[in-house]
PDB file of C-alpha atoms in Angstrom:
ATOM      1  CA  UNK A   1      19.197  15.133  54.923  1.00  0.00           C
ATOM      2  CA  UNK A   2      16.049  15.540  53.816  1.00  0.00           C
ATOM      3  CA  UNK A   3      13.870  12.764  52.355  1.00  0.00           C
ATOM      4  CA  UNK A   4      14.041  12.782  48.648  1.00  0.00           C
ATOM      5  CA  UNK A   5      11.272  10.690  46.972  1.00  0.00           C
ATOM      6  CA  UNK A   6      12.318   7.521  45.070  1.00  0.00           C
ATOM      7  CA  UNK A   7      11.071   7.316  41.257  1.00  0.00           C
ATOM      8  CA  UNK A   8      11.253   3.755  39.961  1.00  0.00           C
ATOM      9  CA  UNK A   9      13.432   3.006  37.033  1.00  0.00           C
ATOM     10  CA  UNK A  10      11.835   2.099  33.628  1.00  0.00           C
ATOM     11  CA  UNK A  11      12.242  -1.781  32.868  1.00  0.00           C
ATOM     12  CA  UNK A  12      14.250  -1.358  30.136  1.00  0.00           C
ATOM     13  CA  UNK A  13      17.220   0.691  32.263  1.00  0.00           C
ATOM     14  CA  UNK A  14      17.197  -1.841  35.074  1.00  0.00           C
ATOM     15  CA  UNK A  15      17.882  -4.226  31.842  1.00  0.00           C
ATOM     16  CA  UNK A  16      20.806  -2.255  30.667  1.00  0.00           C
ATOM     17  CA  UNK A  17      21.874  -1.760  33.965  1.00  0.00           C
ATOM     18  CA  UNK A  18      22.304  -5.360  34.457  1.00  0.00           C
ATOM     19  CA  UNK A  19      23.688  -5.934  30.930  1.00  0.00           C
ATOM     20  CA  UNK A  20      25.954  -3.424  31.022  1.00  0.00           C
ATOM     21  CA  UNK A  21      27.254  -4.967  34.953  1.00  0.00           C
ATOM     22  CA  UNK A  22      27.604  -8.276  33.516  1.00  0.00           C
ATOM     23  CA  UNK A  23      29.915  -6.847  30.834  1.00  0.00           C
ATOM     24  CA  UNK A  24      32.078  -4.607  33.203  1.00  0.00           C
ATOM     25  CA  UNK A  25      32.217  -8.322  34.974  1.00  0.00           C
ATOM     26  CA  UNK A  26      34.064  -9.892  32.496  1.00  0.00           C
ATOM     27  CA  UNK A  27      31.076 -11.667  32.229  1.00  0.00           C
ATOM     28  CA  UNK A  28      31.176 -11.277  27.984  1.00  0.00           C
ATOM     29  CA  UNK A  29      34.780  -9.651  27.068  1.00  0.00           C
ATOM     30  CA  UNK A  30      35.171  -7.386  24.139  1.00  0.00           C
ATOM     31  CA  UNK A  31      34.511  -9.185  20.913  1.00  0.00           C
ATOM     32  CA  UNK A  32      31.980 -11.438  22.309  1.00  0.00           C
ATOM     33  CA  UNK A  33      28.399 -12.171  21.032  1.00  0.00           C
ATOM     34  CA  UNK A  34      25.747 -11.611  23.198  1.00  0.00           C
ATOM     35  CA  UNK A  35      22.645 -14.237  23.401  1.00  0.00           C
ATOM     36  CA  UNK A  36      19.912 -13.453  20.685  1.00  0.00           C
ATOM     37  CA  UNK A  37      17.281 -10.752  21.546  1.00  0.00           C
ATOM     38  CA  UNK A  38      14.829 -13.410  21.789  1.00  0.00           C
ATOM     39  CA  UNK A  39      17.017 -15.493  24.218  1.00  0.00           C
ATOM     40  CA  UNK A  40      17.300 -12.583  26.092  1.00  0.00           C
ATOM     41  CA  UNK A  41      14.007 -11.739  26.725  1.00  0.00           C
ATOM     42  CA  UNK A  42      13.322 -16.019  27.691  1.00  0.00           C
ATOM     43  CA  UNK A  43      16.256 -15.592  30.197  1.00  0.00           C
ATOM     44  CA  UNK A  44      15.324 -12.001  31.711  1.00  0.00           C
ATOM     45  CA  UNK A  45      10.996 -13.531  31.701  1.00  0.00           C
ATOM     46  CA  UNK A  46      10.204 -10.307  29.891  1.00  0.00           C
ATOM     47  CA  UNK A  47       9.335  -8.942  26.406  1.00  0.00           C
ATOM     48  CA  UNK A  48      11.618  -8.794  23.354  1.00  0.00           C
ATOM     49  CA  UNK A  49      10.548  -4.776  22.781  1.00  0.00           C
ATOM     50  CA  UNK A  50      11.554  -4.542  26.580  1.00  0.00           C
ATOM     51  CA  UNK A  51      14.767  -6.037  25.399  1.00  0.00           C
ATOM     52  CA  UNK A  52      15.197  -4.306  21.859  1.00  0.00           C
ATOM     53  CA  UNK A  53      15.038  -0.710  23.969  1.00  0.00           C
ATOM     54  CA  UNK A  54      17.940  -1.897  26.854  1.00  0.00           C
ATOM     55  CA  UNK A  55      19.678  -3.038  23.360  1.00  0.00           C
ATOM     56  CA  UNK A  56      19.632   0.179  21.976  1.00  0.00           C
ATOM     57  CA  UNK A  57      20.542   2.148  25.060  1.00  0.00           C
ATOM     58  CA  UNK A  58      23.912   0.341  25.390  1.00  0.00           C
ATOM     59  CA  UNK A  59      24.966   1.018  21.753  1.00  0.00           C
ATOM     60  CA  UNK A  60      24.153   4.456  21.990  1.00  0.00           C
ATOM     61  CA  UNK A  61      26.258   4.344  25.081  1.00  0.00           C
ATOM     62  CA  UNK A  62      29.241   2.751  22.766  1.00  0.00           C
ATOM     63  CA  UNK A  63      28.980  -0.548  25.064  1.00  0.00           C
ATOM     64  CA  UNK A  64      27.499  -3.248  22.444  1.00  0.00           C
ATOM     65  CA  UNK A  65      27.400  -3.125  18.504  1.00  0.00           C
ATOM     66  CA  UNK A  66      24.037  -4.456  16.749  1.00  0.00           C
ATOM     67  CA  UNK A  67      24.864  -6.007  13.349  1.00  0.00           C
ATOM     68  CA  UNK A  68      21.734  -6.760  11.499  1.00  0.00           C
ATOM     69  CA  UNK A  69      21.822 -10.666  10.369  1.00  0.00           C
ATOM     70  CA  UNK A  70      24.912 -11.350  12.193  1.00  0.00           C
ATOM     71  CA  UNK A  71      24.070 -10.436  16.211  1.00  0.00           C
ATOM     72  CA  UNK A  72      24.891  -8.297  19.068  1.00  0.00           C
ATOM     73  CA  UNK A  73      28.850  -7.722  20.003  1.00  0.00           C
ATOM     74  CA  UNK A  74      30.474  -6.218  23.256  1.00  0.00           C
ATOM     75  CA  UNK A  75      32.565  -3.253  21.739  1.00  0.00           C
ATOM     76  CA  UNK A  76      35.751  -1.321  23.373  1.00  0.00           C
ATOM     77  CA  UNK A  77      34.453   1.215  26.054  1.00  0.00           C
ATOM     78  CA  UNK A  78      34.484   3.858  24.680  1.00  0.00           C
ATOM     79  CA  UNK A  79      37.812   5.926  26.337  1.00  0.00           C
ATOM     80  CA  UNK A  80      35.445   8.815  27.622  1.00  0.00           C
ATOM     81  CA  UNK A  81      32.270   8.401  29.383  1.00  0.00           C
ATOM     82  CA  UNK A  82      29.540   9.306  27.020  1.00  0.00           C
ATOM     83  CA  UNK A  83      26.584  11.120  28.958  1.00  0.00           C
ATOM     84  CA  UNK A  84      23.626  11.279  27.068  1.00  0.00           C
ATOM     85  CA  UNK A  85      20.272  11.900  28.497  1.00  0.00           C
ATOM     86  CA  UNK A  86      18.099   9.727  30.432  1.00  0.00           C
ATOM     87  CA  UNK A  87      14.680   9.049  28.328  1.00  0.00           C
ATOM     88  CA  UNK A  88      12.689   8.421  31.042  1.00  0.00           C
ATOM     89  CA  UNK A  89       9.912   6.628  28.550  1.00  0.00           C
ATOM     90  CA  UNK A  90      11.322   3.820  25.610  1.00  0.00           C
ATOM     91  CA  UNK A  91       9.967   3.801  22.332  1.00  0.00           C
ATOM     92  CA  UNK A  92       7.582   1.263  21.944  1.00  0.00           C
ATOM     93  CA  UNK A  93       5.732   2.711  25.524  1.00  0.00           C
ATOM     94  CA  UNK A  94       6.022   6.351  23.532  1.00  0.00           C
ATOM     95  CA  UNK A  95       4.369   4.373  20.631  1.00  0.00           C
ATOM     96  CA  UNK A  96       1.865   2.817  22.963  1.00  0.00           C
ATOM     97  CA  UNK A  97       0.702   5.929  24.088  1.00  0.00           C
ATOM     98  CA  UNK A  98       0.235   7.779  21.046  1.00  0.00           C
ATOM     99  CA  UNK A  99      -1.612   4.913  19.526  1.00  0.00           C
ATOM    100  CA  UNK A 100      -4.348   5.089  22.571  1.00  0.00           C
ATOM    101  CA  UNK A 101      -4.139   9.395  22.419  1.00  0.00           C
ATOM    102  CA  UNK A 102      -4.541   9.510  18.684  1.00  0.00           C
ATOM    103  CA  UNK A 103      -6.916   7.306  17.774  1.00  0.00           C
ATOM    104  CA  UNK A 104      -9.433   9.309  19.758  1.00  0.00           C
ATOM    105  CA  UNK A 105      -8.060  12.671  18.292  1.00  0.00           C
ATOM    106  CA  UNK A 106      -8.269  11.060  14.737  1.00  0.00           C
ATOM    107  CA  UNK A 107     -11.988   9.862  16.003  1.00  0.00           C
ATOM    108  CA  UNK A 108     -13.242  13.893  16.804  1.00  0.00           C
ATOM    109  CA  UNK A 109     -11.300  14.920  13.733  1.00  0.00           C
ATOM    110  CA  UNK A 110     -13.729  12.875  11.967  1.00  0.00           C
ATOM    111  CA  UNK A 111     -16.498  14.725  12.786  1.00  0.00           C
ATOM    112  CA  UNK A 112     -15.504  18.361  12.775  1.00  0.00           C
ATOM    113  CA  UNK A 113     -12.748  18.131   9.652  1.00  0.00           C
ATOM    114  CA  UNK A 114     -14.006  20.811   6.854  1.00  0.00           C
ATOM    115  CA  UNK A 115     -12.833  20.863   3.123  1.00  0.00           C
ATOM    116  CA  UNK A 116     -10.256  22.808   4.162  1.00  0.00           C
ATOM    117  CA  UNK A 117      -8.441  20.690   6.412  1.00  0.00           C
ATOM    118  CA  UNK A 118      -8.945  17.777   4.003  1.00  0.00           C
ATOM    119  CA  UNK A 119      -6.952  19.686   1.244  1.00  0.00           C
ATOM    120  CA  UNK A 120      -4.119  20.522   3.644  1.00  0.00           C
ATOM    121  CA  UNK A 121      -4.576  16.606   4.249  1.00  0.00           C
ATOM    122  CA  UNK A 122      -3.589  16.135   0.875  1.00  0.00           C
ATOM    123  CA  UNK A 123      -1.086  18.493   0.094  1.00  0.00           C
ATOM    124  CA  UNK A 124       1.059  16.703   2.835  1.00  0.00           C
ATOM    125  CA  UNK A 125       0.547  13.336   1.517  1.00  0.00           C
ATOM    126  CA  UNK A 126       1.166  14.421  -2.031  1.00  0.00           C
ATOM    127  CA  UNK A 127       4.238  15.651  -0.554  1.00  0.00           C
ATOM    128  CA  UNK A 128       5.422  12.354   1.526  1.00  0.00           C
ATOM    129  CA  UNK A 129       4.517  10.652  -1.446  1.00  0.00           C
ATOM    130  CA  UNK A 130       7.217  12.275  -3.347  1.00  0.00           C
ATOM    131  CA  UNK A 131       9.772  10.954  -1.345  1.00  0.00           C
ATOM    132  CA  UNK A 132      11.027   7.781  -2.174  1.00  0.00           C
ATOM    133  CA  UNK A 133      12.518   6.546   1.056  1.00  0.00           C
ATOM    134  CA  UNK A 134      12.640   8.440   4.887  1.00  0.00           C
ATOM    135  CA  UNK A 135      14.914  11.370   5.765  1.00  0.00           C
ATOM    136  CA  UNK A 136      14.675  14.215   8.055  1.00  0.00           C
ATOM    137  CA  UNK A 137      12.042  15.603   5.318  1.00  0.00           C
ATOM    138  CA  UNK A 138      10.167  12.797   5.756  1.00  0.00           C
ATOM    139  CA  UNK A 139      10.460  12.888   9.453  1.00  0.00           C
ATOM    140  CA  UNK A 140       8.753  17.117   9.232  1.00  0.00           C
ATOM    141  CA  UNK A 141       5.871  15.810   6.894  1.00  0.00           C
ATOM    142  CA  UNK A 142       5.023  13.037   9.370  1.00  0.00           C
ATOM    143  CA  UNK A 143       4.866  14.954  12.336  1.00  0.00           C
ATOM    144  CA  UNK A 144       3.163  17.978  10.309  1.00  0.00           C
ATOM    145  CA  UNK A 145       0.546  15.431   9.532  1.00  0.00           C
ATOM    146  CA  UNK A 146       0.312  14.118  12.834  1.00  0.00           C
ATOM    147  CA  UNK A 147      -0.129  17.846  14.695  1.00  0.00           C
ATOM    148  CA  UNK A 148      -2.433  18.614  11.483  1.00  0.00           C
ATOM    149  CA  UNK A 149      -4.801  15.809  12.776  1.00  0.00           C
ATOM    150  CA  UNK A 150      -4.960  17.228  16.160  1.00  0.00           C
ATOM    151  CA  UNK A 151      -5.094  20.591  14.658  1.00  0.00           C
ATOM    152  CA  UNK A 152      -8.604  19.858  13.293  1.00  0.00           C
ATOM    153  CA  UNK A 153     -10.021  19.864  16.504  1.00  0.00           C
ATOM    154  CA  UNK A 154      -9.298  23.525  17.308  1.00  0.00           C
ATOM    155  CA  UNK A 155      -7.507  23.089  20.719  1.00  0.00           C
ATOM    156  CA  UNK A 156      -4.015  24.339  20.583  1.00  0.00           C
ATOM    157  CA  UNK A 157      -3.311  22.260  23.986  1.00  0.00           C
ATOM    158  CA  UNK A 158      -3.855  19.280  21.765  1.00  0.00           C
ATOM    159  CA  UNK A 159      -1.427  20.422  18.850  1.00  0.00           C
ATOM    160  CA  UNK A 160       1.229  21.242  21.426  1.00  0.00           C
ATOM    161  CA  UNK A 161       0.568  17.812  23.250  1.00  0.00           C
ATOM    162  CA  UNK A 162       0.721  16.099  20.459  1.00  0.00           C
ATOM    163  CA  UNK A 163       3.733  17.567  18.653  1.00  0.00           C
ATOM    164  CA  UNK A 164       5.594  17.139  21.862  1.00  0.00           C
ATOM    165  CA  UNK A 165       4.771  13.153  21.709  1.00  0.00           C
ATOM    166  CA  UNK A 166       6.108  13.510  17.772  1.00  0.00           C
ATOM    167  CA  UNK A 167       9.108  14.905  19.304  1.00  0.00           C
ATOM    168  CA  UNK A 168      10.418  12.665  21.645  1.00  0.00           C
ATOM    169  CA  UNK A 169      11.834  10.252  18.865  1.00  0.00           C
ATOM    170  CA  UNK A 170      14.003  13.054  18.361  1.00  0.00           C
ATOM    171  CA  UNK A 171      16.891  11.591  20.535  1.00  0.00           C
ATOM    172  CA  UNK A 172      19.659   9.191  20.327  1.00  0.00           C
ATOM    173  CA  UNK A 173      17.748   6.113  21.031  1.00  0.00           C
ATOM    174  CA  UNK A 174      14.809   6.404  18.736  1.00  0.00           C
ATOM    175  CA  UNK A 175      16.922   7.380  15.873  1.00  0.00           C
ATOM    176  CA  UNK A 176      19.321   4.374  16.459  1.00  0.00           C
ATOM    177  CA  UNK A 177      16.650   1.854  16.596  1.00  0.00           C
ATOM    178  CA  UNK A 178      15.089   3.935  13.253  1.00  0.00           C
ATOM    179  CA  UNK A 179      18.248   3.373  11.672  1.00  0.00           C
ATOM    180  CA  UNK A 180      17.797  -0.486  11.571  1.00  0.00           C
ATOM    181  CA  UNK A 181      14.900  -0.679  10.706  1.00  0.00           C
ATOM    182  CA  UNK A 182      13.047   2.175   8.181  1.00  0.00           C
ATOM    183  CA  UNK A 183      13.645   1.596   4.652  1.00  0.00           C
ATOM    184  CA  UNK A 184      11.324   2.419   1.551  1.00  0.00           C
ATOM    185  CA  UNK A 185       9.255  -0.310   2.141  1.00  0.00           C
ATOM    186  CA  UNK A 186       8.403   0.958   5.601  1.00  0.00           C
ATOM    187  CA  UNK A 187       8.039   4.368   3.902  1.00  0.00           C
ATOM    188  CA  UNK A 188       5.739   3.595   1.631  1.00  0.00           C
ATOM    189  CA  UNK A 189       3.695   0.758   4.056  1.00  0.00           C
ATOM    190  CA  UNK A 190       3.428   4.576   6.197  1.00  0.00           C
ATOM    191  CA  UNK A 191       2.163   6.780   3.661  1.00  0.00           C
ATOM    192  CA  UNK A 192      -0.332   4.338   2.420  1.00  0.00           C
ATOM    193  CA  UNK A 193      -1.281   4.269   6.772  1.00  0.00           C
ATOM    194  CA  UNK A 194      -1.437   8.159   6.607  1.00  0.00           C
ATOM    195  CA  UNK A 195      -3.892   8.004   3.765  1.00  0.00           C
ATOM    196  CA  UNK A 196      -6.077   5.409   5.586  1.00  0.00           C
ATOM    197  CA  UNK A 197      -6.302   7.958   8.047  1.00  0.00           C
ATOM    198  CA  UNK A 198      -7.247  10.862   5.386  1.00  0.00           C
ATOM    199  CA  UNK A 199      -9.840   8.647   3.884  1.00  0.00           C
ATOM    200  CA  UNK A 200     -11.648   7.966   7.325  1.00  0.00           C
ATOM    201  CA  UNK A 201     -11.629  11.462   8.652  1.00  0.00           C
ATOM    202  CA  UNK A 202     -12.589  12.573   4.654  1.00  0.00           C
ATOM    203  CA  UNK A 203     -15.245  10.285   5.022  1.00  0.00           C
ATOM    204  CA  UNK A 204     -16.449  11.426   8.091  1.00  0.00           C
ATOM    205  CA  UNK A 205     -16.319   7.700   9.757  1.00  0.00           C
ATOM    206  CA  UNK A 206     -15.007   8.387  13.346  1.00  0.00           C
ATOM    207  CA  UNK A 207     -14.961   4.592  14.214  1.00  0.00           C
ATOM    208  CA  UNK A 208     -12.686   4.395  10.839  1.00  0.00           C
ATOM    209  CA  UNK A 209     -10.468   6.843  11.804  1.00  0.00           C
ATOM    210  CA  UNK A 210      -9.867   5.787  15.059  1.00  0.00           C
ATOM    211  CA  UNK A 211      -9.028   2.324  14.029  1.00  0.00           C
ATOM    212  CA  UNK A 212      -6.412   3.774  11.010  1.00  0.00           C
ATOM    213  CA  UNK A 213      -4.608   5.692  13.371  1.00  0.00           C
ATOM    214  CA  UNK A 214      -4.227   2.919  15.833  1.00  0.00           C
ATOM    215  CA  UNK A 215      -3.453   0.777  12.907  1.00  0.00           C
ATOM    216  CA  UNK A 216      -0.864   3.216  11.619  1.00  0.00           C
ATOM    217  CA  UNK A 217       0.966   3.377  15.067  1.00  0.00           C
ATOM    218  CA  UNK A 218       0.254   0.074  15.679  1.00  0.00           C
ATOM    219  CA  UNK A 219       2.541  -0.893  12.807  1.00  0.00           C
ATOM    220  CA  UNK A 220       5.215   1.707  13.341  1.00  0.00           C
ATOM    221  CA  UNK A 221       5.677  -0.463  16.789  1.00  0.00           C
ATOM    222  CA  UNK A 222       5.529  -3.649  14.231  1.00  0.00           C
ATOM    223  CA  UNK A 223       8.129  -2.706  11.949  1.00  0.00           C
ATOM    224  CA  UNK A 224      10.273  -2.054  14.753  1.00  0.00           C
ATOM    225  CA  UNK A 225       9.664  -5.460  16.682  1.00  0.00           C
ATOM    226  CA  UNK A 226      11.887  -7.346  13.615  1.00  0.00           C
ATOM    227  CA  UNK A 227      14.453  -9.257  14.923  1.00  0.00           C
ATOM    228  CA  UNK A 228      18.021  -8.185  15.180  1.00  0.00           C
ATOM    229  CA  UNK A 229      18.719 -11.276  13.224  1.00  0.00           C
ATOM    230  CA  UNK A 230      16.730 -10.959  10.502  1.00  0.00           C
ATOM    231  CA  UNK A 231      18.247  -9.186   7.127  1.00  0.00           C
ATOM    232  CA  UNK A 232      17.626  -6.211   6.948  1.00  0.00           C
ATOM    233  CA  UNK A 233      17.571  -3.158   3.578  1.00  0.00           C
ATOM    234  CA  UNK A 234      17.581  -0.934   6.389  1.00  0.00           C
ATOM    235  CA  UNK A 235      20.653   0.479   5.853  1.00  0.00           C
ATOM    236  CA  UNK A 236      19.096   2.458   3.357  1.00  0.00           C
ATOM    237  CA  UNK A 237      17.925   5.174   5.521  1.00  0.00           C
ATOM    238  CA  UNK A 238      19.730   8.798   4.678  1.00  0.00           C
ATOM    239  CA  UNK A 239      21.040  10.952   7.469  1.00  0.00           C
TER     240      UNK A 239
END
């Protein structure tokens, strides 16, 4: 048999791997309450995002239920094996990366942006604007604004690159953990970020621009670092 090489798991699936052993244990029996995120994360000596993206992983798989304000339950297996796809990356390190990889993009944009590409700027964020709360609408403008940033530069490698970052919240686990946690208020705490960006690059301030768009993702990681715990209007998001 040939030597296959070994790829280390992400921290987050080594914590839902143990979670989800400790349940198959008997450990916590259907019905039970799990500890609190942040005990969790004291126990396990690692971060509470860390934690929040094993969390999410095992509800998608059907083995825990998160209720907002109330906790974290072990639910009924479900009675077929659901297979979804490995994301090899978690949210908040997806979030990570575009803040570093966008802020430098939003940086050059300042500097080469024409008239042009300020009024397409605008006619997307006169467009998010009329949206009162995030849907799949929402979810087009904000990645059309995103790829329109890049787009400034003139390198269709970075457009493609950076779409394809966009697009890996389009599976099961980023959408579940969006679902507890975007509301209007986040909406409109998003738009006013996209403007920021507008402004800066409008302005032609590079440092600016590079700090809004770190700011912007920056706070998308934020507003999904509330606790499990907390209340939550979340539940206003549309499908």
């Amino acid at each position: 048999m040939p030597i296959q090489a070994v790829e280390p798991r992400r921290l987050y699936r080594q914590i839902a791997d143990q979670l989800r052993q400790l349940i198959d244990a008997g450990e916590f029996a259907v019905g039970d309450r799990l500890p609190t995120e942040r005990e969790l994360a004291d126990q396990l000596g690692i971060s509470r995002p860390t934690v929040r993206e094993a969390l999410i992983a095992l509800e998608v798989e059907g083995r825990i239920r998160i209720r907002v304000g109330s906790g974290i339950y072990v639910t009924e297996p479900p009675r077929a094996e659901i297979l979804t796809a490995e994301m090899d990356e978690g949210p908040f390190e997806l979030l990570r990366a575009r803040e570093f990889i966008e802020g430098a993009i939003a940086a050059e944009a300042a500097l080469h942006a024409r008239p042009i590409d300020i009024e397409h700027m605008d006619d997307v964020l006169r467009r998010m604007e009329d949206i009162p709360r995030p849907t799949r609408m929402t979810i087009a403008l904000d990645r059309e604004f995103h790829t329109m940033v890049a787009g400034i530069l003139g390198n269709a490698v970075l457009v493609r690159c950076i779409g394809e970052l966009f697009d890996q919240r389009m599976n099961p686990y980023f959408e579940r953990l969006s679902s507890y946690f975007e509301n209007r208020e986040s909406w409109r705490a998003a738009a006013e970020e996209h403007r920021a960006v507008r402004d800066a690059i409008a302005a032609r301030d590079p440092e600016r621009a590079k700090a809004a768009m770190q700011e912007h993702l920056r706070q998308s990681q934020l507003r999904f670092s509330r606790n499990f715990g907390e209340k939550s209007a979340a539940r206003e998001v549309a499908g």
